[in-house]
CSV table of C-alpha atoms in Angstrom, one decimal:
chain,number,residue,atom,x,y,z
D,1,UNK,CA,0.0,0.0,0.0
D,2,UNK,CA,1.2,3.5,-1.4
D,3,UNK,CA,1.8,6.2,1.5
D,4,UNK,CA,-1.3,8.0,-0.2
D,5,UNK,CA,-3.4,5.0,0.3
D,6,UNK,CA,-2.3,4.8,4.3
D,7,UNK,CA,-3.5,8.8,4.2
D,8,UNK,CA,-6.9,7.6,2.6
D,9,UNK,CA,-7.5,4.6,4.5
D,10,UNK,CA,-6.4,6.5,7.9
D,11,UNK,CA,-9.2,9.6,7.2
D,12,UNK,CA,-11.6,6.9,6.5
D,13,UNK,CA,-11.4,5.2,9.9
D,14,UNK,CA,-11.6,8.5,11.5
D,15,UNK,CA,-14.8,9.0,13.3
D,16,UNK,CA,-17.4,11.2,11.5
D,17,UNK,CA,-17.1,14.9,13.1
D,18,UNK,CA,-13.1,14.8,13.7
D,19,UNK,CA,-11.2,17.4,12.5
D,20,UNK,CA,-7.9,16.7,10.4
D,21,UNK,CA,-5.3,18.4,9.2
D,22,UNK,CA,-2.2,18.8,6.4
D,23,UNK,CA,0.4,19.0,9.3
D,24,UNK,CA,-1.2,16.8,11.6
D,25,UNK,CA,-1.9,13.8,9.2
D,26,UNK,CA,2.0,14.6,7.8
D,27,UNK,CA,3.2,14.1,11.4
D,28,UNK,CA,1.2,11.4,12.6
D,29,UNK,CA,2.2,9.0,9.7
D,30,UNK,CA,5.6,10.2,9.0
D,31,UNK,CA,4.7,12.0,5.6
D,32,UNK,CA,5.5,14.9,4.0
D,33,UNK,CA,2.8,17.8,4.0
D,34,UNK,CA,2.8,17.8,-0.2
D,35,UNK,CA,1.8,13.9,-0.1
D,36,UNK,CA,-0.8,14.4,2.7
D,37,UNK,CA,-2.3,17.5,1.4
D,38,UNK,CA,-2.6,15.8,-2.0
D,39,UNK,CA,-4.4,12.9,0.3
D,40,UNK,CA,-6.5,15.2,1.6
D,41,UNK,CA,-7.9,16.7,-1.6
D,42,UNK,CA,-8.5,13.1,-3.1
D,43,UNK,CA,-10.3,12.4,0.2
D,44,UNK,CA,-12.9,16.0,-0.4
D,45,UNK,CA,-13.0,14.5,-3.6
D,46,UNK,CA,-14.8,11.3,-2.9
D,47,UNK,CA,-16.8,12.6,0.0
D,48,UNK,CA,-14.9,11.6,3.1
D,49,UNK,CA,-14.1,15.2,4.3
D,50,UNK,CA,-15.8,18.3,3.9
D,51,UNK,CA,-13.9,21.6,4.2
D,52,UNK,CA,-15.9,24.5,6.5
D,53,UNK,CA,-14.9,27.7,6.4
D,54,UNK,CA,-13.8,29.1,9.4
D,55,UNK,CA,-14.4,25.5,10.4
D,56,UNK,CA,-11.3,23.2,9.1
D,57,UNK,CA,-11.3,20.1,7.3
D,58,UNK,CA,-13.6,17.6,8.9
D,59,UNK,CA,-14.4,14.1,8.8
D,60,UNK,CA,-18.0,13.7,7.3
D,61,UNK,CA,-20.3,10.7,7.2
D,62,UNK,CA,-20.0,9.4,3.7
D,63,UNK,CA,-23.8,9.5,1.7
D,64,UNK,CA,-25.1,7.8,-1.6
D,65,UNK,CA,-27.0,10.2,-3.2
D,66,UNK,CA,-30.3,9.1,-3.8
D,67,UNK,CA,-31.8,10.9,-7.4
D,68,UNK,CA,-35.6,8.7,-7.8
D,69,UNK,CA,-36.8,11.1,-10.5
D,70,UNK,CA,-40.0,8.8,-10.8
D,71,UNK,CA,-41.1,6.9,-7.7
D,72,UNK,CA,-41.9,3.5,-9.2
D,73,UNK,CA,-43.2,0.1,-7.8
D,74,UNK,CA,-40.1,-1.4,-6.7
D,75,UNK,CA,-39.3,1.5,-4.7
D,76,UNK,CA,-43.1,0.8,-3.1
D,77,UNK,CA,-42.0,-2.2,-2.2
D,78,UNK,CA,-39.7,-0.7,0.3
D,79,UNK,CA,-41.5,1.7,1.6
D,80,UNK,CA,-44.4,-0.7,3.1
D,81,UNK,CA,-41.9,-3.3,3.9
D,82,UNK,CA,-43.5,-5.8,1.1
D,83,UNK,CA,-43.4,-8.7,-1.3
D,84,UNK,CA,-44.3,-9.5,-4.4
D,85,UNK,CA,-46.5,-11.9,-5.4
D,86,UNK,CA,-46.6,-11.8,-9.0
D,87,UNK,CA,-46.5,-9.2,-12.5
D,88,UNK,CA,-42.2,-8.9,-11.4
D,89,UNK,CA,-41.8,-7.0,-15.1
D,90,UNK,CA,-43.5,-4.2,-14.3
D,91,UNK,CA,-41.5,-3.5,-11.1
D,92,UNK,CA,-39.6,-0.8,-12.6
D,93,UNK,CA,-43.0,1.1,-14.1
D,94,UNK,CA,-43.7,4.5,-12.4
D,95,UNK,CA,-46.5,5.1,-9.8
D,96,UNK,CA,-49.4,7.6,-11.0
D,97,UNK,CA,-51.3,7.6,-8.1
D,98,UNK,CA,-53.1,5.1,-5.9
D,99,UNK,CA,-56.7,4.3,-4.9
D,100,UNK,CA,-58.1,3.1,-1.7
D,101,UNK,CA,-60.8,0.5,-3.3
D,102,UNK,CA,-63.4,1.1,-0.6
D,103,UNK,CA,-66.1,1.7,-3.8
D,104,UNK,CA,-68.3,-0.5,-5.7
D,105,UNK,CA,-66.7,-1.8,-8.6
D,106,UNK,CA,-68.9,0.3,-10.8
D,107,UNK,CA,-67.9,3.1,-8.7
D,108,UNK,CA,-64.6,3.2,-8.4
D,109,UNK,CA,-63.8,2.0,-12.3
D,110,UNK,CA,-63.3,5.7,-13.4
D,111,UNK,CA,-60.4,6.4,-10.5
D,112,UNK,CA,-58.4,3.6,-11.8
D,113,UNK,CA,-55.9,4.7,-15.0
D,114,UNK,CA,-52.8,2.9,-16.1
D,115,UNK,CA,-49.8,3.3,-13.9
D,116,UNK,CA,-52.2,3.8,-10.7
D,117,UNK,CA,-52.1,1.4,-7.8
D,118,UNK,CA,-55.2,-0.1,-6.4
D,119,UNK,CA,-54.8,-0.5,-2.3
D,120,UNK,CA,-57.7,-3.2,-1.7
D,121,UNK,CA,-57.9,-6.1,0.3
D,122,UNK,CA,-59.0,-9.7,-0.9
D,123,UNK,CA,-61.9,-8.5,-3.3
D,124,UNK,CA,-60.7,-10.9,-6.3
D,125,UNK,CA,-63.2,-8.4,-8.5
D,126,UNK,CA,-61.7,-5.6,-7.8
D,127,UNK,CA,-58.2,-6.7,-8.2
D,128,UNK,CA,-59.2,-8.6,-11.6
D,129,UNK,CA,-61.1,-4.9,-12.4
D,130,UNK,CA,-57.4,-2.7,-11.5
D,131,UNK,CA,-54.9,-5.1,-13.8
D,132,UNK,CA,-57.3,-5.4,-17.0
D,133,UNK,CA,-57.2,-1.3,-16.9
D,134,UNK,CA,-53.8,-1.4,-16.4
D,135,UNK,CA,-53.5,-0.5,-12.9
D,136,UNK,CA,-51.2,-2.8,-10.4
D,137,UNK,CA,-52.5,-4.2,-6.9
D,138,UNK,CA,-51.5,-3.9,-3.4
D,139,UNK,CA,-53.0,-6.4,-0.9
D,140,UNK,CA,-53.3,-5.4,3.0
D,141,UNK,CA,-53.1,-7.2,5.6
D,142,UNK,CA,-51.1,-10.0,4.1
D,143,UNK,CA,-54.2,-11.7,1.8
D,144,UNK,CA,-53.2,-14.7,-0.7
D,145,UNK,CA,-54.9,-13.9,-4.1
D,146,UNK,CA,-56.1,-16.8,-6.8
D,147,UNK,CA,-54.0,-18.2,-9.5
D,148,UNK,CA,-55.7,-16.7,-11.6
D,149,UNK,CA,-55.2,-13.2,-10.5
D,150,UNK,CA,-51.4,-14.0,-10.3
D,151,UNK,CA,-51.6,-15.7,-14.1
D,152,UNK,CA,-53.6,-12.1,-15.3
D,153,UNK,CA,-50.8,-9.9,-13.5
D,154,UNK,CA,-48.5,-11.7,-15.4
D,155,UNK,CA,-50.1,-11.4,-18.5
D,156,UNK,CA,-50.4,-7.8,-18.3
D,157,UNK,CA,-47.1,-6.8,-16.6
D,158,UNK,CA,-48.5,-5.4,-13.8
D,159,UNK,CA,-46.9,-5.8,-10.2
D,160,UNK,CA,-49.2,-7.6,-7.2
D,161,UNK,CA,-47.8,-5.7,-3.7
D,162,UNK,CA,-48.4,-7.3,-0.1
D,163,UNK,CA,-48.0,-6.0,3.3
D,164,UNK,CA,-48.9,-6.4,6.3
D,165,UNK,CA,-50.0,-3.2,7.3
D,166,UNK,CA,-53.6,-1.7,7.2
D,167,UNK,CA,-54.8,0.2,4.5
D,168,UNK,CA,-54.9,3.8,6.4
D,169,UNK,CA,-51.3,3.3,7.2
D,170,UNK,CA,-50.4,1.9,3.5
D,171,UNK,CA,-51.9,4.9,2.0
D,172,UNK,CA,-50.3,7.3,4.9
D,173,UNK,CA,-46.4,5.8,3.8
D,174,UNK,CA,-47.1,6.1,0.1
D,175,UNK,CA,-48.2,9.6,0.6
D,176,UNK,CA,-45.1,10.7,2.3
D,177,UNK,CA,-42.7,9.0,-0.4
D,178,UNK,CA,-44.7,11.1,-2.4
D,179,UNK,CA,-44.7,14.6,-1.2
D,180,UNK,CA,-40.8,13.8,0.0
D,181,UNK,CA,-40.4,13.2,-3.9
D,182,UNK,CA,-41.8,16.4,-5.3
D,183,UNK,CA,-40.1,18.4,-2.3
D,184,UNK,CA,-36.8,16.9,-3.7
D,185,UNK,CA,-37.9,18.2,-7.1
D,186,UNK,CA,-38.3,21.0,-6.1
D,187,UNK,CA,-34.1,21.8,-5.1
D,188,UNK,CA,-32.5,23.0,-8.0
D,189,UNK,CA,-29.3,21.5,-8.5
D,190,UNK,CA,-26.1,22.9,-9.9
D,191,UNK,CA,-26.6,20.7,-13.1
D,192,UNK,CA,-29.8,22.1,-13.5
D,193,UNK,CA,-28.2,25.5,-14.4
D,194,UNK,CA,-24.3,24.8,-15.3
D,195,UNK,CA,-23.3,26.2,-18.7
D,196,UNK,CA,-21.7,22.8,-20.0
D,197,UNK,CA,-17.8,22.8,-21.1
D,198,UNK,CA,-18.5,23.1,-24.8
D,199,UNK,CA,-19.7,26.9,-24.1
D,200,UNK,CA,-17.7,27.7,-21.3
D,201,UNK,CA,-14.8,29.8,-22.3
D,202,UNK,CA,-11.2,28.9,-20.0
D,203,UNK,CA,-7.7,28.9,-20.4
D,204,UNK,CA,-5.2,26.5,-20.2
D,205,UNK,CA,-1.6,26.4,-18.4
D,206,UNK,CA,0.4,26.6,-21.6
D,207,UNK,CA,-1.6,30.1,-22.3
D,208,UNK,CA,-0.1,33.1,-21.9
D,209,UNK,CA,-1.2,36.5,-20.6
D,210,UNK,CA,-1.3,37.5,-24.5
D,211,UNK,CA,-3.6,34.7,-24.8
D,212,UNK,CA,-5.7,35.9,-22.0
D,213,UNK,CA,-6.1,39.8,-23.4
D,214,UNK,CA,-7.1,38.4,-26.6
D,215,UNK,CA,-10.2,36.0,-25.0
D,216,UNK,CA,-11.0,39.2,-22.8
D,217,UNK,CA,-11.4,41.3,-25.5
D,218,UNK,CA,-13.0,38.0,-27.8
D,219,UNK,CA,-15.7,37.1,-24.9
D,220,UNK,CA,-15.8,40.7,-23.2
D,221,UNK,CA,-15.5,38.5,-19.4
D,222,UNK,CA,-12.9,38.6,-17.2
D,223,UNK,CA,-12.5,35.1,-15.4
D,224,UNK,CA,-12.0,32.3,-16.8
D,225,UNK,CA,-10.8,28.5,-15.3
D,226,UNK,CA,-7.7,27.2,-16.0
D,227,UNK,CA,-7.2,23.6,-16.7
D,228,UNK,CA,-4.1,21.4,-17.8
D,229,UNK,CA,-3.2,19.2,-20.3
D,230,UNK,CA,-5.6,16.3,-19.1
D,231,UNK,CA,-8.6,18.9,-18.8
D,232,UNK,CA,-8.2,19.2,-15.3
D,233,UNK,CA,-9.0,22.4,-13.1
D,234,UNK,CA,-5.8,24.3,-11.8
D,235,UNK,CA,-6.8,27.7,-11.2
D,236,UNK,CA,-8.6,30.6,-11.9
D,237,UNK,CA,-7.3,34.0,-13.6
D,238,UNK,CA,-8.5,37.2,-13.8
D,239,UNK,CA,-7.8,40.7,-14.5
D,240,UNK,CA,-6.2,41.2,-11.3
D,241,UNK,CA,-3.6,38.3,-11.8
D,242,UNK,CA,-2.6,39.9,-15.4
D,243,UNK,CA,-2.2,43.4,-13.9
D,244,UNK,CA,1.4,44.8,-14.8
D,245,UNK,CA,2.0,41.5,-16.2
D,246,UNK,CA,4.7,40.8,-19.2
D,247,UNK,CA,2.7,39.4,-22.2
D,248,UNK,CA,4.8,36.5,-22.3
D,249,UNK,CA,4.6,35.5,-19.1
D,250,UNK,CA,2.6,32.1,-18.7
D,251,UNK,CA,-0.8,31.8,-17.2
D,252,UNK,CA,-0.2,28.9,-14.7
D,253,UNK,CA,2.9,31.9,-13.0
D,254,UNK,CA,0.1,34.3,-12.6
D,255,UNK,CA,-3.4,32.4,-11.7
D,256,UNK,CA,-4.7,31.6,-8.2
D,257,UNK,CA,-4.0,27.8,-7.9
D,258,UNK,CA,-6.8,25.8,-6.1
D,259,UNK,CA,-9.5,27.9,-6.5
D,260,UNK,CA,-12.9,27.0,-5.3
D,261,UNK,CA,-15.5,24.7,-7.5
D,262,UNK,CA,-18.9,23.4,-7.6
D,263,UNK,CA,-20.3,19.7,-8.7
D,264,UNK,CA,-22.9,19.1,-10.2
D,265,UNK,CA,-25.3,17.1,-8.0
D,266,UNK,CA,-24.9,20.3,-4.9
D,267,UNK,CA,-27.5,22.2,-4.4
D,268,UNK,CA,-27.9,25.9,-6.0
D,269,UNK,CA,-28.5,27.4,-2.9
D,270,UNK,CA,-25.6,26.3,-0.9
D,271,UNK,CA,-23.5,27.3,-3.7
D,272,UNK,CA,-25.2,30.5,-3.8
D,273,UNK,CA,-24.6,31.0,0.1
D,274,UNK,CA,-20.6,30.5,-0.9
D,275,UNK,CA,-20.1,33.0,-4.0
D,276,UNK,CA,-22.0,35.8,-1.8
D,277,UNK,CA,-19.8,35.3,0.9
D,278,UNK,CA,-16.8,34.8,-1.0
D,279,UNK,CA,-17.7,37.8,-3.1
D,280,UNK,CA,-16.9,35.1,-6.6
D,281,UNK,CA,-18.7,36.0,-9.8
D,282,UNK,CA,-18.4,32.7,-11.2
D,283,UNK,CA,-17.6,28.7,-10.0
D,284,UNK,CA,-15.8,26.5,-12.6
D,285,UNK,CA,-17.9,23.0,-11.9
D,286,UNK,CA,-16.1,19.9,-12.1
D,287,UNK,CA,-16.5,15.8,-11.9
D,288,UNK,CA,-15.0,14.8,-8.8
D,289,UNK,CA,-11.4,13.9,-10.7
D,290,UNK,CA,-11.5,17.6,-11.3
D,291,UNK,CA,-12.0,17.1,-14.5
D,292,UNK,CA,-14.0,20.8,-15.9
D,293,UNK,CA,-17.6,20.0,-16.8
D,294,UNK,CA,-19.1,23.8,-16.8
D,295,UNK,CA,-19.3,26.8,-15.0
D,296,UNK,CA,-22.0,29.1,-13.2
D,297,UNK,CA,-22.2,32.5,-12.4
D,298,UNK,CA,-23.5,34.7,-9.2
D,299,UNK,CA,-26.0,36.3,-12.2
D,300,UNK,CA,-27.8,32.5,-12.8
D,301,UNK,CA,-27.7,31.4,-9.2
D,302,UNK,CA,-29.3,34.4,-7.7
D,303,UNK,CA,-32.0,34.6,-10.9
D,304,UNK,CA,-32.6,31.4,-10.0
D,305,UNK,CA,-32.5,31.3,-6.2
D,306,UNK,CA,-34.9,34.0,-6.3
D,307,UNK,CA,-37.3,32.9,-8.8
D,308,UNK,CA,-37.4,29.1,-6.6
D,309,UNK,CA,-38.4,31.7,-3.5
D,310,UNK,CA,-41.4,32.7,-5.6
D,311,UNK,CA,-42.8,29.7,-6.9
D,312,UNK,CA,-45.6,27.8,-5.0
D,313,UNK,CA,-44.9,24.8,-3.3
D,314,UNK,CA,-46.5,22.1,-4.6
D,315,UNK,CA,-45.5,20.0,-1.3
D,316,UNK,CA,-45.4,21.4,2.2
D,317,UNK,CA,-42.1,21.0,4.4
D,318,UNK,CA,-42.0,21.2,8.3
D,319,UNK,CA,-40.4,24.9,7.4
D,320,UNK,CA,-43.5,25.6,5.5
D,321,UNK,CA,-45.8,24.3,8.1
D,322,UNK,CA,-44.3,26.9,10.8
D,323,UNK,CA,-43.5,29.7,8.6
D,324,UNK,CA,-47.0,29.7,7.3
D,325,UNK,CA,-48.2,30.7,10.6
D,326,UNK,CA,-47.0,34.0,11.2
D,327,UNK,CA,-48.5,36.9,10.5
D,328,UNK,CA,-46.9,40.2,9.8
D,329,UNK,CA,-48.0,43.3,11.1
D,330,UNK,CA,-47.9,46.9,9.6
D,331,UNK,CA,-45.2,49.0,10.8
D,332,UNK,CA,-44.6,52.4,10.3
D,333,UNK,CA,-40.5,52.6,11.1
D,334,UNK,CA,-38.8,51.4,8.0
D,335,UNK,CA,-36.5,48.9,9.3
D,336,UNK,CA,-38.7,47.6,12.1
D,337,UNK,CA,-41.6,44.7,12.5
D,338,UNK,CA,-43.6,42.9,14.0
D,339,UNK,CA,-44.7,39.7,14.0
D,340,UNK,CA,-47.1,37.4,15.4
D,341,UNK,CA,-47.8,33.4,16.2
D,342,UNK,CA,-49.8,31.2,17.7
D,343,UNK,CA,-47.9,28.2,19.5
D,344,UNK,CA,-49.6,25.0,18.1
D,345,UNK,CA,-49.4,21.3,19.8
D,346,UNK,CA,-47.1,20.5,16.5
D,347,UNK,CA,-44.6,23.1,17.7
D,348,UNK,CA,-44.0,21.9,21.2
D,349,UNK,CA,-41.3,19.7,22.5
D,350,UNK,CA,-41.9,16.7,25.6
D,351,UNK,CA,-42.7,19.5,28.1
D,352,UNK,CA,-45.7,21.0,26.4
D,353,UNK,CA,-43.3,24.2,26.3
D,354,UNK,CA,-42.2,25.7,22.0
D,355,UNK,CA,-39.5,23.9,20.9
D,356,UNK,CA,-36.1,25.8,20.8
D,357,UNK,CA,-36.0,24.6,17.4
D,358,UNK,CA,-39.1,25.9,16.0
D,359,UNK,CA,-38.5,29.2,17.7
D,360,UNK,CA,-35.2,29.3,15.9
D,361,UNK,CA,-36.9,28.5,12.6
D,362,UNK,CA,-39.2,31.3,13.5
D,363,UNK,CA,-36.5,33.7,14.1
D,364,UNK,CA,-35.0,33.3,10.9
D,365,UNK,CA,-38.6,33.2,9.2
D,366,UNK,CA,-39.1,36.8,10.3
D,367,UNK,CA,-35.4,38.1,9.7
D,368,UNK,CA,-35.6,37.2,6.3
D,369,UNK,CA,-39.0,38.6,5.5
D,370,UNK,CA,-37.8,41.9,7.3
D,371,UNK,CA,-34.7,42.4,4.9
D,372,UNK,CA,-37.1,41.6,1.9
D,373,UNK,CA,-40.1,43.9,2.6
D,374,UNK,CA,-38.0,46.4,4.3
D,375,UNK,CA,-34.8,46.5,2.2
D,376,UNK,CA,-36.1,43.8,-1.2
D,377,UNK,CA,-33.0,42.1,-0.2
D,378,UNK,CA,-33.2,37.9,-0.2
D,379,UNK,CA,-31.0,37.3,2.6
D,380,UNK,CA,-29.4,33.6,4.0
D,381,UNK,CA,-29.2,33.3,7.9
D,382,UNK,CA,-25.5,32.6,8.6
D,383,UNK,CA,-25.0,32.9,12.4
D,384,UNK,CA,-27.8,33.6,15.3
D,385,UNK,CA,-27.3,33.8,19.2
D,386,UNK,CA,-30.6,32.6,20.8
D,387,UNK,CA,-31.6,33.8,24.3
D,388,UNK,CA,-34.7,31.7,26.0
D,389,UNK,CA,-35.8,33.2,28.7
D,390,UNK,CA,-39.1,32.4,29.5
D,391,UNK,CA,-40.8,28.9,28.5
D,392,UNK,CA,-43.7,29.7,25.8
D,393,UNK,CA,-46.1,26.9,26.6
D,394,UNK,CA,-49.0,25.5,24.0
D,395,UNK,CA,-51.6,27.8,22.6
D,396,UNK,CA,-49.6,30.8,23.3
D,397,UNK,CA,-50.0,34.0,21.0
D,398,UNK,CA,-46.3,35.2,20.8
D,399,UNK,CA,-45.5,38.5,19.3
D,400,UNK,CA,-41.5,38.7,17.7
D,401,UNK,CA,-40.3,42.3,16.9
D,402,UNK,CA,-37.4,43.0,14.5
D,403,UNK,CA,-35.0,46.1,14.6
D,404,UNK,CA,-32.3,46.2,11.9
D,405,UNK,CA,-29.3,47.4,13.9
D,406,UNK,CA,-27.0,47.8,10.1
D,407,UNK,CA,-26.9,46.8,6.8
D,408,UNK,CA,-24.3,46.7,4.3
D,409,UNK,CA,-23.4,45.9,0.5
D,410,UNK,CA,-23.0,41.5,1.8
D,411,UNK,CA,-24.4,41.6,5.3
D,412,UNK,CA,-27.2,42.9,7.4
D,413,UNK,CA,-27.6,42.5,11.5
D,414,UNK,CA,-30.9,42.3,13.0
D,415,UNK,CA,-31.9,42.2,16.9
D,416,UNK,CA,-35.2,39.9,17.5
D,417,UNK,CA,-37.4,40.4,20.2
D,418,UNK,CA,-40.0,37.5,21.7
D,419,UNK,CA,-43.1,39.1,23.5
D,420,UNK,CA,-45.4,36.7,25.9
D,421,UNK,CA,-48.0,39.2,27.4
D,422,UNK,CA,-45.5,42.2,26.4
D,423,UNK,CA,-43.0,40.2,28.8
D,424,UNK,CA,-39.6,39.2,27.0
D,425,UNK,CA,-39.3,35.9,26.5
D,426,UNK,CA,-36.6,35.4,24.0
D,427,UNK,CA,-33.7,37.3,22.5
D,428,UNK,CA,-31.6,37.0,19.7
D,429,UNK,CA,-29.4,38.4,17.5
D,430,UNK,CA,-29.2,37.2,13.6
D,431,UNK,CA,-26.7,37.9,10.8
D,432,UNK,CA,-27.5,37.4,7.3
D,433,UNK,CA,-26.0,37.9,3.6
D,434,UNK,CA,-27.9,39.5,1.4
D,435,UNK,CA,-28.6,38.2,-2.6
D,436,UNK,CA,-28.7,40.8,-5.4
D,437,UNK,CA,-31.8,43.3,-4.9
D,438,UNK,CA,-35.3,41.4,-6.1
C-alpha cells in the first residue's frame, strides 16, 4: 500500500465529526505535508471530508446520493416493507397515483388509469377490475390472491404488492414518499443551471497573458478556469492576476491555484450561500477527478434562487408548516416589525413548552422577511445567538419584533425580540448575507 493510500485509508477510519489536518496527518504518519495534502484533496474529492470555512477540514459521514426522479413500484415495495406476489416485469414502471378500493366496482372503475395502484384487500373483483385497466394491486393485511389473478398480473405486466400493514397506514407511507419526492424536485441542482464545457470559455496552463487579453477582449468577461493538459482544473485567472503583467509571461505563473468549485449534484443554494460570501462572480464545476464540466455564475444562481423563493410549493415542508403561521403586522418605522404566532401542539417539544427549534426557525422566518419587505433584499441566515428566557407553553399567541441594527453591501444585523403578554421571552441576534436586490 502507497503512502497516499495509508492517508486515505487513515481519514476513512476516523470518526465522522473529527477534524484533520495537512500537518497533523503529515506528522502522525511520517509523511511529507505535499503527499498528505494531495491525500486530503483526493479524500474531499470522494466525500470523506468536507472543508468548512472558518471551520477546518472535517471528517463527514460518507452519503449515496439518492436521485428517484420517478417513484416506481419497486421502490413501493420498500416503503411498506412488502413482497411480491406476481407481475415482477412491471416492477420498474412509475406510480401515478393510488386508490383506496373502498367503492363499488362500478364506482370506483373511473379512478383507476394505467400506472395507478389499487390498495384493496381480498376482493378478487376488484383486483381482476385494477390489472385489466392497467393498474397494479397492493393487498393489506397480508391476503393470498387466486392463481388466476397471479396468471392475469403476469399477462399484463402489472406488479401484485403485499403488506402487512392496514390500508390507512399503507396509503399514509405512500403519501409521504410522495410529497418527500416532489419536495426533492423542487431543489434546483447545480446541473440544473451549469453552462456545459462546450460553451464555457477557459484557459489553459500553456496560455499566456497575451492569450488571455485576446479572449478578454473575444468574450468581453474577465475570469476564466484554468485547466491542464488532461482537462483538469488548476486555477482561476482574472484581470487582477494579469495586472502589470509581461505578455509572455505564462498563465499557470500568474493564476490563483486551487481555487474553489462546484459539482454538479450540490444544491444551487448552498453554492449561492458560498459565491455571496466569498464575493466570486463565477464557479468552474467539475467531476470529482476535477475534470471541468461547466461553469456558473453569481447572475444565474441568484435569478434562480430567487425565482425558486417565488414559486408555489407544490408539497409542504416542516419549514413551510411553521413559517406559514406567522402573521406580519404593519409597521410604520422602515426597518422595524412585528410579528405574530400562535404556538400549536405541533410546535412543542416533551414539556408541552415551544420547541427551541421551532423558535429558531421562527426567528430566521421573520429576519428574512424583514430584509425583503424592508430592504427587497433575499437574505441567508448565517449565524444567530438565541436567548430563551421564558418557556412559551401551547396555545400561546407570541409577538417577535425586528430592529435592523446595520446593513451593508453583503451583510445585514438584525436584533429579535419575543413578547409573551409584552414580557420578553426570547432574545436574539441574527446575521445574514444579502442576494442581489429582487
Amino acid at each position: 500500500m502507497t503512502k497516499h493510500d495509508q492517508i486515505l485509508a487513515h481519514i476513512e477510519s476516523l470518526p465522522v465529526g473529527d477534524k484533520i489536518s495537512v500537518r497533523g496527518i503529515a506528522k502522525m504518519l511520517s509523511v511529507s505535508e505535499g503527499t498528505a495534502y494531495r491525500a486530503i484533496k483526493e479524500a474531499e474529492n470522494v466525500g470523506l471530508v468536507s472543508t468548512i470555512q472558518r471551520v477546518g477540514t472535517i471528517r463527514i459521514e460518507t452519503k449515496t446520493k439518492e436521485n428517484i426522479k420517478n417513484l416506481t413500484f419497486k421502490e413501493i415495495v420498500k416503503i411498506i416493507d412488502g413482497d411480491v406476489l406476481a407481475g415482477k416485469k412491471g416492477l420498474k414502471k412509475p406510480l401515478d397515483k393510488f386508490i383506496i378500493g373502498a367503492m363499488t366496482e362500478k364506482s370506483m372503475l373511473r379512478y383507476i388509469t394505467p400506472g395507478a395502484l389499487m390498495i384493496v384487500g381480498d376482493r378478487e373483483g376488484v383486483q381482476r377490475l385494477a390489472l385489466n385497466n392497467g393498474a397494479a394491486v397492493l393487498l393489506t393485511g397480508g391476503f393470498e390472491v387466486s392463481q388466476d389473478i397471479i396468471d392475469l398480473a403476469d399477462e399484463v405486466k402489472m406488479p401484485i404488492l403485499r403488506t402487512s400493514h392496514d390500508t390507512f397506514t399503507v396509503g399514509m407511507l405512500i403519501n409521504r414518499a410522495i410529497s418527500d419526492q416532489m419536495i426533492k424536485k423542487d431543489i434546483v441542482l447545480v446541473e440544473d443551471i451549469q453552462t456545459p464545457e462546450s460553451e464555457t470559455c477557459y484557459m489553459t496552463t500553456k496560455d499566456t497573458v497575451e492569450d488571455y487579453v485576446k479572449l478578454v477582449e473575444k468574450t468581453g468577461y474577465t475570469r476564466f478556469p484554468v485547466v491542464n493538459k488532461s482537462n483538469r482544473l488548476v486555477g482561476m485567472v482574472t484581470a487582477k492576476d494579469v495586472s502589470d503583467k509581461s505578455l509572455t509571461q505564462s498563465i499557470e505563473k500568474v493564476m490563483t491555484k486551487d481555487p474553489r468549485h462546484a459539482k454538479s449534484h450540490m444544491s444551487v443554494a448552498s453554492i449561492g450561500h458560498q459565491m455571496i460570501w466569498d464575493g466570486l462572480e463565477i464557479i468552474p464545476v467539475v467531476e470529482d477527478d476535477l475534470t471541468l464540466v461547466g461553469i456558473i455564475s453569481r447572475q444565474d444562481v441568484m435569478r434562480t434562487v430567487q425565482l425558486a423563493q417565488k414559486q408555489p410549493q407544490a408539497a409542504h415542508k416542516l419549514t413551510d408548516h411553521i413559517t406559514n403561521q406567522i402573521v406580519e403586522k404593519e409597521m410604520p418605522e422602515k426597518g422595524d416589525a412585528i410579528f405574530t404566532f400562535v404556538v400549536t401542539p405541533q410546535m412543542i417539544n416533551n414539556l408541552g413548552t415551544l420547541s427551541f427549534g421551532v423558535l429558531n426557525q421562527i426567528i430566521s422566518s421573520v429576519v428574512r422577511s424583514t430584509m425583503l419587505s424592508r430592504y427587497n433584499f433575499h437574505s441567508v441566515i448565517e449565524q444567530s445567538s438565541l436567548y430563551y428566557f421564558k418557556l412559551i407553553q401551547m396555545d400561546s399567541e407570541i409577538e417577535i419584533r425586528t430592529q435592523v441594527i446595520e446593513v451593508g453591501r453583503r451583510s445585514g444585523k438584525v436584533e429579535v425580540s419575543v413578547y409573551k403578554d409584552n414580557i420578553v421571552s426570547a432574545k436574539a441576534i441574527a446575521v445574514c448575507q444579502l442576494m442581489d436586490p429582487v
